[in-house]
Short mmCIF file of C-alpha atoms and ligand atoms in Angstrom, two decimals:
data_model
loop_
_atom_site.label_atom_id
_atom_site.label_comp_id
_atom_site.label_asym_id
_atom_site.label_seq_id
_atom_site.Cartn_x
_atom_site.Cartn_y
_atom_site.Cartn_z
CA MET A 1 144.16 29.37 122.16
CA GLY A 2 146.92 31.48 120.67
CA PHE A 3 147.30 28.64 118.06
CA TRP A 4 143.95 28.60 116.75
CA SER A 5 143.37 32.34 116.84
CA VAL A 6 146.41 32.32 114.25
CA VAL A 7 144.82 29.77 112.42
CA LEU A 8 141.47 31.60 112.46
CA PHE A 9 143.44 34.67 111.24
CA THR A 10 145.21 32.77 108.57
CA LEU A 11 141.91 31.41 107.11
CA LEU A 12 140.44 34.67 107.21
CA THR A 13 143.14 36.46 105.38
CA CYS A 14 143.02 33.48 102.65
CA ALA A 15 139.53 34.05 102.11
CA SER A 16 139.73 37.83 101.81
CA VAL A 17 142.58 37.67 99.30
CA SER A 18 141.63 35.88 96.23
CA ILE A 19 143.33 32.63 95.24
CA SER A 20 145.35 32.90 92.18
CA ASP A 21 144.65 30.34 89.30
CA PRO A 22 147.18 29.15 87.25
CA SER A 23 144.95 28.51 84.40
CA ASP A 24 143.43 32.28 84.29
CA GLU A 25 147.19 33.58 84.79
CA ALA A 26 148.20 31.55 81.87
CA CYS A 27 145.33 32.74 79.79
CA LEU A 28 145.69 36.47 80.59
CA THR A 29 149.50 36.43 80.04
CA HIS A 30 149.36 34.83 76.41
CA PHE A 31 146.15 36.77 75.58
CA THR A 32 147.76 39.96 76.28
CA GLN A 33 150.99 38.94 74.75
CA SER A 34 149.36 38.19 71.36
CA LEU A 35 147.57 41.52 71.35
CA LYS A 36 149.05 44.90 70.48
CA ASP A 37 148.05 47.96 72.23
CA PRO A 38 149.27 50.73 70.13
CA THR A 39 147.19 53.45 72.15
CA LYS A 40 148.06 52.08 75.72
CA SER A 41 144.29 50.96 76.32
CA LEU A 42 145.11 47.99 78.50
CA GLN A 43 145.87 50.04 81.56
CA ASN A 44 146.79 47.93 84.68
CA TRP A 45 146.98 44.59 82.47
CA THR A 46 150.39 43.93 83.88
CA LYS A 47 152.12 40.50 84.76
CA SER A 48 151.59 41.10 88.63
CA ASN A 49 148.00 41.50 88.07
CA PHE A 50 147.50 38.40 86.03
CA ALA A 51 148.35 36.02 89.16
CA ASN A 52 145.78 37.75 91.06
CA PRO A 53 143.19 39.57 88.86
CA CYS A 54 140.27 39.43 90.76
CA TYR A 55 138.97 41.22 93.87
CA GLY A 56 135.39 39.82 94.43
CA PHE A 57 133.52 40.57 91.36
CA THR A 58 135.56 43.39 90.32
CA SER A 59 139.06 42.88 88.74
CA TYR A 60 142.24 44.94 88.69
CA LEU A 61 142.23 44.51 84.79
CA PRO A 62 139.83 47.23 83.24
CA GLY A 63 137.46 45.18 81.11
CA ALA A 64 137.52 41.97 82.98
CA THR A 65 134.83 40.82 85.28
CA CYS A 66 135.29 38.25 87.99
CA ASN A 67 133.10 35.67 89.55
CA ASN A 68 134.20 33.42 92.25
CA GLY A 69 137.81 34.37 91.91
CA ARG A 70 137.89 33.36 88.03
CA ILE A 71 137.64 35.70 84.97
CA TYR A 72 134.11 35.53 83.88
CA LYS A 73 133.79 38.32 81.35
CA LEU A 74 136.31 39.93 78.96
CA SER A 75 134.91 43.24 77.39
CA LEU A 76 137.44 45.10 75.50
CA THR A 77 135.97 47.13 72.92
CA ASN A 78 136.76 49.99 70.57
CA LEU A 79 140.29 50.19 71.92
CA SER A 80 142.16 50.07 68.75
CA LEU A 81 143.72 46.87 69.68
CA GLN A 82 145.88 44.99 67.09
CA GLY A 83 147.67 41.56 67.00
CA SER A 84 145.67 38.45 67.07
CA ILE A 85 143.71 36.21 69.68
CA SER A 86 145.74 33.84 71.52
CA PRO A 87 144.68 29.94 71.39
CA TYR A 88 145.40 30.40 75.17
CA LEU A 89 142.28 32.31 75.65
CA ALA A 90 140.99 28.68 76.19
CA ASN A 91 142.66 28.58 79.36
CA CYS A 92 140.04 31.24 80.76
CA THR A 93 137.79 28.05 81.33
CA ASN A 94 135.19 29.99 83.35
CA LEU A 95 134.91 32.62 80.63
CA GLN A 96 131.29 33.36 79.87
CA SER A 97 131.30 36.44 77.70
CA LEU A 98 134.06 37.39 75.06
CA ASP A 99 133.65 40.74 73.54
CA LEU A 100 136.51 42.18 71.43
CA SER A 101 134.57 44.03 69.01
CA SER A 102 135.43 47.14 67.19
CA ASN A 103 139.07 46.64 67.26
CA GLN A 104 141.55 45.86 64.53
CA ILE A 105 142.36 42.55 65.41
CA THR A 106 143.85 40.12 62.90
CA GLY A 107 144.39 36.34 62.36
CA PRO A 108 141.99 33.36 62.74
CA ILE A 109 139.56 32.70 65.46
CA PRO A 110 141.21 29.99 67.62
CA ALA A 111 139.47 26.60 67.18
CA ASP A 112 140.79 26.18 70.73
CA LEU A 113 137.94 28.25 72.00
CA GLN A 114 136.05 25.06 72.27
CA SER A 115 137.20 24.48 75.57
CA LEU A 116 135.20 27.39 77.00
CA VAL A 117 132.36 25.37 77.76
CA ASN A 118 130.51 28.19 79.67
CA LEU A 119 130.82 30.57 76.78
CA ALA A 120 127.43 32.40 76.07
CA VAL A 121 128.42 35.51 74.20
CA LEU A 122 131.11 35.67 71.43
CA ASN A 123 131.44 39.08 69.87
CA LEU A 124 134.22 39.55 67.59
CA SER A 125 132.39 41.94 65.34
CA SER A 126 134.22 44.63 63.45
CA ASN A 127 137.76 43.59 63.37
CA ARG A 128 139.92 42.20 60.70
CA LEU A 129 139.77 38.34 61.39
CA ASP A 130 140.39 36.07 58.77
CA GLY A 131 140.30 32.52 58.02
CA GLU A 132 137.40 30.11 58.43
CA ILE A 133 134.76 30.13 61.24
CA PRO A 134 135.73 27.11 63.18
CA PRO A 135 133.21 24.39 63.41
CA GLN A 136 134.66 23.48 66.84
CA ILE A 137 132.85 26.42 68.49
CA THR A 138 129.73 24.32 68.50
CA MET A 139 131.20 22.48 71.55
CA CYS A 140 130.33 25.71 73.35
CA ALA A 141 126.84 24.58 73.83
CA TYR A 142 125.53 27.69 75.80
CA LEU A 143 126.26 30.21 73.03
CA ASN A 144 123.77 32.53 73.11
CA VAL A 145 125.45 35.32 70.85
CA ILE A 146 127.95 34.96 67.90
CA ASP A 147 128.44 38.06 66.34
CA LEU A 148 131.22 38.19 63.64
CA HIS A 149 130.02 40.77 61.52
CA ASP A 150 132.42 43.07 59.37
CA ASN A 151 135.65 41.10 59.32
CA PHE A 152 137.25 39.08 56.55
CA LEU A 153 136.27 35.49 57.44
CA SER A 154 136.00 33.15 54.59
CA GLY A 155 134.86 29.70 53.66
CA GLN A 156 131.57 28.19 54.36
CA ILE A 157 129.27 28.65 57.22
CA PRO A 158 129.92 25.36 59.31
CA GLN A 159 126.73 23.43 59.17
CA GLN A 160 127.32 22.39 62.87
CA LEU A 161 126.46 25.74 64.04
CA GLY A 162 122.56 24.89 63.64
CA LEU A 163 123.04 22.55 66.65
CA LEU A 164 123.46 25.55 68.97
CA VAL A 165 119.91 25.60 69.98
CA ARG A 166 120.33 28.60 72.43
CA LEU A 167 121.57 31.14 69.80
CA SER A 168 119.31 33.92 69.84
CA ALA A 169 121.82 36.29 68.05
CA PHE A 170 123.76 35.19 64.88
CA ASP A 171 125.58 37.88 62.62
CA VAL A 172 128.05 37.04 59.89
CA SER A 173 127.28 39.89 57.95
CA ASN A 174 130.10 41.89 55.75
CA ASN A 175 132.75 38.77 55.44
CA LYS A 176 133.97 37.07 52.66
CA LEU A 177 131.83 33.85 53.26
CA SER A 178 130.98 31.51 50.73
CA GLY A 179 128.79 28.66 49.73
CA PRO A 180 125.25 27.65 50.89
CA ILE A 181 123.69 29.13 54.11
CA PRO A 182 123.18 25.86 56.26
CA VAL A 183 119.47 25.16 56.44
CA SER A 184 119.70 24.70 60.21
CA LEU A 185 120.60 28.37 60.48
CA GLY A 186 118.93 29.97 57.47
CA ASN A 187 115.30 28.34 58.26
CA ARG A 188 115.62 27.24 61.84
CA SER A 189 112.76 24.85 62.59
CA GLY A 190 110.38 24.54 65.87
CA ASN A 191 109.96 27.69 67.84
CA LEU A 192 113.92 28.35 67.64
CA PRO A 193 114.76 32.31 67.09
CA ARG A 194 114.93 32.88 63.46
CA PHE A 195 117.71 34.90 61.69
CA ASN A 196 116.82 37.10 58.63
CA ALA A 197 118.72 38.20 55.76
CA THR A 198 120.47 41.01 57.55
CA SER A 199 122.54 38.21 59.54
CA PHE A 200 124.09 37.07 56.25
CA LEU A 201 124.25 40.19 54.05
CA GLY A 202 127.52 41.46 52.39
CA ASN A 203 129.12 38.08 51.69
CA LYS A 204 129.66 37.91 47.93
CA ASP A 205 129.46 34.31 47.49
CA LEU A 206 127.06 33.22 50.06
CA TYR A 207 123.56 32.03 48.87
CA GLY A 208 120.42 30.36 50.07
CA TYR A 209 117.47 31.43 52.28
CA PRO A 210 116.84 33.86 53.88
CA LEU A 211 119.08 35.74 51.36
CA PRO A 212 117.22 36.86 48.28
CA PRO A 213 118.04 34.86 45.05
CA MET A 214 121.45 36.13 43.63
CA LYS A 215 120.58 38.77 40.61
CA THR A 216 123.70 37.65 39.07
CA LYS A 217 122.77 33.99 39.38
CA GLY A 218 119.49 34.66 37.88
CA LEU A 219 120.91 36.70 35.35
CA SER A 220 123.63 33.97 34.34
CA VAL A 221 121.04 31.22 34.07
CA LEU A 222 119.26 33.74 31.43
CA ALA A 223 122.50 34.31 30.10
CA ILE A 224 123.37 30.55 29.48
CA VAL A 225 119.90 30.03 27.82
CA GLY A 226 120.79 33.21 25.67
CA ILE A 227 124.37 31.82 25.00
CA GLY A 228 122.62 28.47 23.90
CA LEU A 229 120.00 29.91 21.65
CA GLY A 230 122.38 32.41 20.20
CA SER A 231 125.06 29.78 19.16
CA GLY A 232 122.28 27.48 17.94
CA PHE A 233 121.34 30.18 15.79
CA ALA A 234 124.67 31.08 14.90
CA SER A 235 125.78 27.63 13.92
CA LEU A 236 122.48 27.29 11.91
CA VAL A 237 123.39 30.07 10.02
CA LEU A 238 126.92 29.03 9.60
CA SER A 239 126.10 25.67 8.55
CA PHE A 240 123.60 27.14 5.88
CA THR A 241 126.21 29.53 4.52
CA GLY A 242 128.68 26.65 4.43
CA VAL A 243 126.27 24.66 2.43
CA CYS A 244 125.56 27.52 -0.01
CA ILE A 245 129.30 28.12 -0.39
CA TRP A 246 129.83 24.40 -0.99
CA LEU A 247 126.80 24.54 -3.55
CA LYS A 248 128.22 27.41 -5.23
CA ALA A 249 131.83 26.08 -5.60
CA THR A 250 130.48 22.79 -7.02
CA GLU A 251 128.26 24.45 -9.34
CA GLN A 252 131.43 26.57 -10.43
CA LYS A 253 133.67 23.43 -10.79
CA MET A 254 130.98 21.74 -12.59
CA ALA A 255 130.64 24.87 -14.93
CA LEU A 256 134.32 24.75 -15.53
CA GLU A 257 134.46 20.97 -16.00
CA ASP A 258 131.75 21.44 -18.56
CA GLY A 259 133.86 24.24 -20.22
CA LYS A 260 136.86 21.90 -20.14
CA ILE A 261 134.80 19.11 -21.75
CA SER A 262 133.20 21.65 -24.39
CA GLN A 263 137.00 22.74 -25.14
CA LEU A 264 138.09 19.14 -25.65
CA MET A 265 135.07 18.77 -27.85
CA PRO A 266 136.22 19.33 -31.41
CA ASP A 267 134.51 22.37 -32.98
CA TYR A 268 132.08 21.46 -35.89
C1 NAG B 1 146.51 25.93 78.95
O1 NAG B 1 145.89 25.33 77.75
C2 NAG B 1 146.75 24.45 77.14
C3 NAG B 1 146.02 24.07 75.82
O2 NAG B 1 144.57 23.90 75.89
C4 NAG B 1 147.12 23.32 78.05
O3 NAG B 1 147.96 22.58 77.50
C5 NAG B 1 147.72 23.92 79.30
O4 NAG B 1 147.77 22.75 80.17
C6 NAG B 1 146.80 24.93 79.94
N1 NAG B 1 147.63 25.65 80.95
C7 NAG B 1 147.22 25.95 82.43
C8 NAG B 1 147.84 26.52 83.09
O5 NAG B 1 145.94 25.23 82.44
C1 NAG B 2 145.51 48.48 89.15
O1 NAG B 2 146.28 47.26 90.12
C2 NAG B 2 146.44 47.39 91.31
C3 NAG B 2 147.06 46.16 91.93
O2 NAG B 2 148.13 45.53 91.47
C4 NAG B 2 145.17 48.02 92.18
O3 NAG B 2 145.70 48.31 93.39
C5 NAG B 2 144.62 49.09 91.20
O4 NAG B 2 143.33 49.65 92.03
C6 NAG B 2 144.40 49.11 89.83
N1 NAG B 2 143.89 49.99 89.10
C7 NAG B 2 142.66 49.76 88.61
C8 NAG B 2 142.33 51.19 87.73
O5 NAG B 2 141.88 48.81 88.60
C1 NAG B 3 135.17 54.72 69.77
O1 NAG B 3 136.40 55.14 70.29
C2 NAG B 3 136.72 56.63 69.94
C3 NAG B 3 137.74 57.36 70.24
O2 NAG B 3 138.69 56.34 70.98
C4 NAG B 3 135.18 57.34 69.90
O3 NAG B 3 135.43 58.56 69.14
C5 NAG B 3 133.96 56.53 69.45
O4 NAG B 3 132.87 57.39 69.49
C6 NAG B 3 134.11 55.17 70.03
N1 NAG B 3 132.97 54.55 69.16
C7 NAG B 3 131.95 53.97 69.93
C8 NAG B 3 130.84 53.45 69.03
O5 NAG B 3 131.99 53.93 71.09
C1 NAG B 4 128.66 43.34 69.45
O1 NAG B 4 129.47 44.33 69.59
C2 NAG B 4 129.02 45.59 68.70
C3 NAG B 4 129.98 46.65 69.02
O2 NAG B 4 130.41 46.88 70.22
C4 NAG B 4 127.47 45.95 69.02
O3 NAG B 4 126.96 47.06 68.33
C5 NAG B 4 126.63 44.59 69.08
O4 NAG B 4 125.27 44.97 69.40
C6 NAG B 4 127.06 43.38 69.69
N1 NAG B 4 126.46 42.27 69.32
C7 NAG B 4 125.14 41.64 70.00
C8 NAG B 4 124.58 40.80 69.40
O5 NAG B 4 125.16 42.22 71.05
C1 NAG B 5 111.71 26.33 55.80
O1 NAG B 5 111.17 25.16 56.60
C2 NAG B 5 109.77 24.88 56.62
C3 NAG B 5 109.52 23.69 57.32
O2 NAG B 5 110.35 23.61 58.40
C4 NAG B 5 109.62 24.37 54.78
O3 NAG B 5 108.20 24.31 55.00
C5 NAG B 5 109.79 25.52 54.07
O4 NAG B 5 109.72 25.10 52.69
C6 NAG B 5 111.36 25.89 54.38
N1 NAG B 5 111.71 27.13 53.52
C7 NAG B 5 112.90 27.28 52.59
C8 NAG B 5 113.17 28.42 51.96
O5 NAG B 5 113.70 26.23 52.89
C1 NAG B 6 116.00 41.23 61.10
O1 NAG B 6 116.22 40.83 62.48
C2 NAG B 6 116.78 41.75 63.56
C3 NAG B 6 116.81 41.27 64.75
O2 NAG B 6 117.56 40.21 64.62
C4 NAG B 6 115.66 42.91 63.50
O3 NAG B 6 116.24 44.24 64.15
C5 NAG B 6 115.34 43.50 62.16
O4 NAG B 6 114.63 44.36 62.11
C6 NAG B 6 114.94 42.39 61.07
N1 NAG B 6 114.91 42.81 59.81
C7 NAG B 6 113.80 42.64 58.87
C8 NAG B 6 113.93 43.04 57.43
O5 NAG B 6 113.09 41.86 59.22
#
């Protein structure tokens, strides 16, 4: 009897205290280490809380949300965070929503995020992220939201992102992206939600539907035609002038030769 009550007590205690998850602990530890927090916004984000961050649905870590004892959401916006996004974030394998918008985070978007197979929301807007958009994030098949606006992302928009059929929000405006907008994103087929030009504006070298035709592109076509016509005309004028000069010179030479001949002729 006494034995069983001890067992029951132990079981109950274990159930009420959340079981630590080594994967989440690695994730949170590295994630925090690679960020800089000059305004000390990440209160309570301490080593002792990484081993056991969850208490039911709530977390001891402000900005984190739990589900089944695992980190489920990270929402750390407008906290003046700097530093970079750790690839170890991929160890938070139950993460469904990652919102680090409106900070000063630098560096690339880690391709390792592809292991976050439950990820539905990725909002990294208004930071200082650079490098390319990793095509690997297409592995996160549940992605609903990709908001990367206002960063320094470069390169092309990966074609594969068009495979994300659950996407209902997509914004890469105000970056340094270039090349064509994949048709699978710019002109989505069927009844998939469509994205208008607002999603793509503010990228100097990005082109294609739904962006309006580039003014400079249109002008440069005209300019090329203009230059072609202009140079054609110029070369015509030049060659004409050349021929004239040549004719004049020949004429003069002939006149001179005539003179010479007349000089050689005895005067009668
Ligand atoms: C964390 O992720 C890395 C790389 O994906 C992996 O090698 C490592 O085993 C993971 N660690 C834990 C504790 O899950
Ligand atoms: C900070 O963490 C401790 C446990 O380490 C917890 O008791 C406390 O409620 C937490 N504070 C906040 C604001 O979540
Ligand atoms: C961001 O935080 C600053 C103060 O830290 C505040 O003044 C500003 O209103 C916040 N912006 C948003 C959009 O919440
Ligand atoms: C991403 O975050 C920004 C700033 O917090 C917010 O204004 C925007 O609506 C979010 N994007 C989406 C698609 O929810
Ligand atoms: C968009 O796709 C439709 C058919 O799916 C096609 O008829 C249309 O020409 C396309 N528009 C552009 C600008 O590519
Ligand atoms: C573009 O789409 C967004 C929602 O995704 C909407 O709020 C906005 O009004 C649209 N703009 C135009 C010009 O249609």
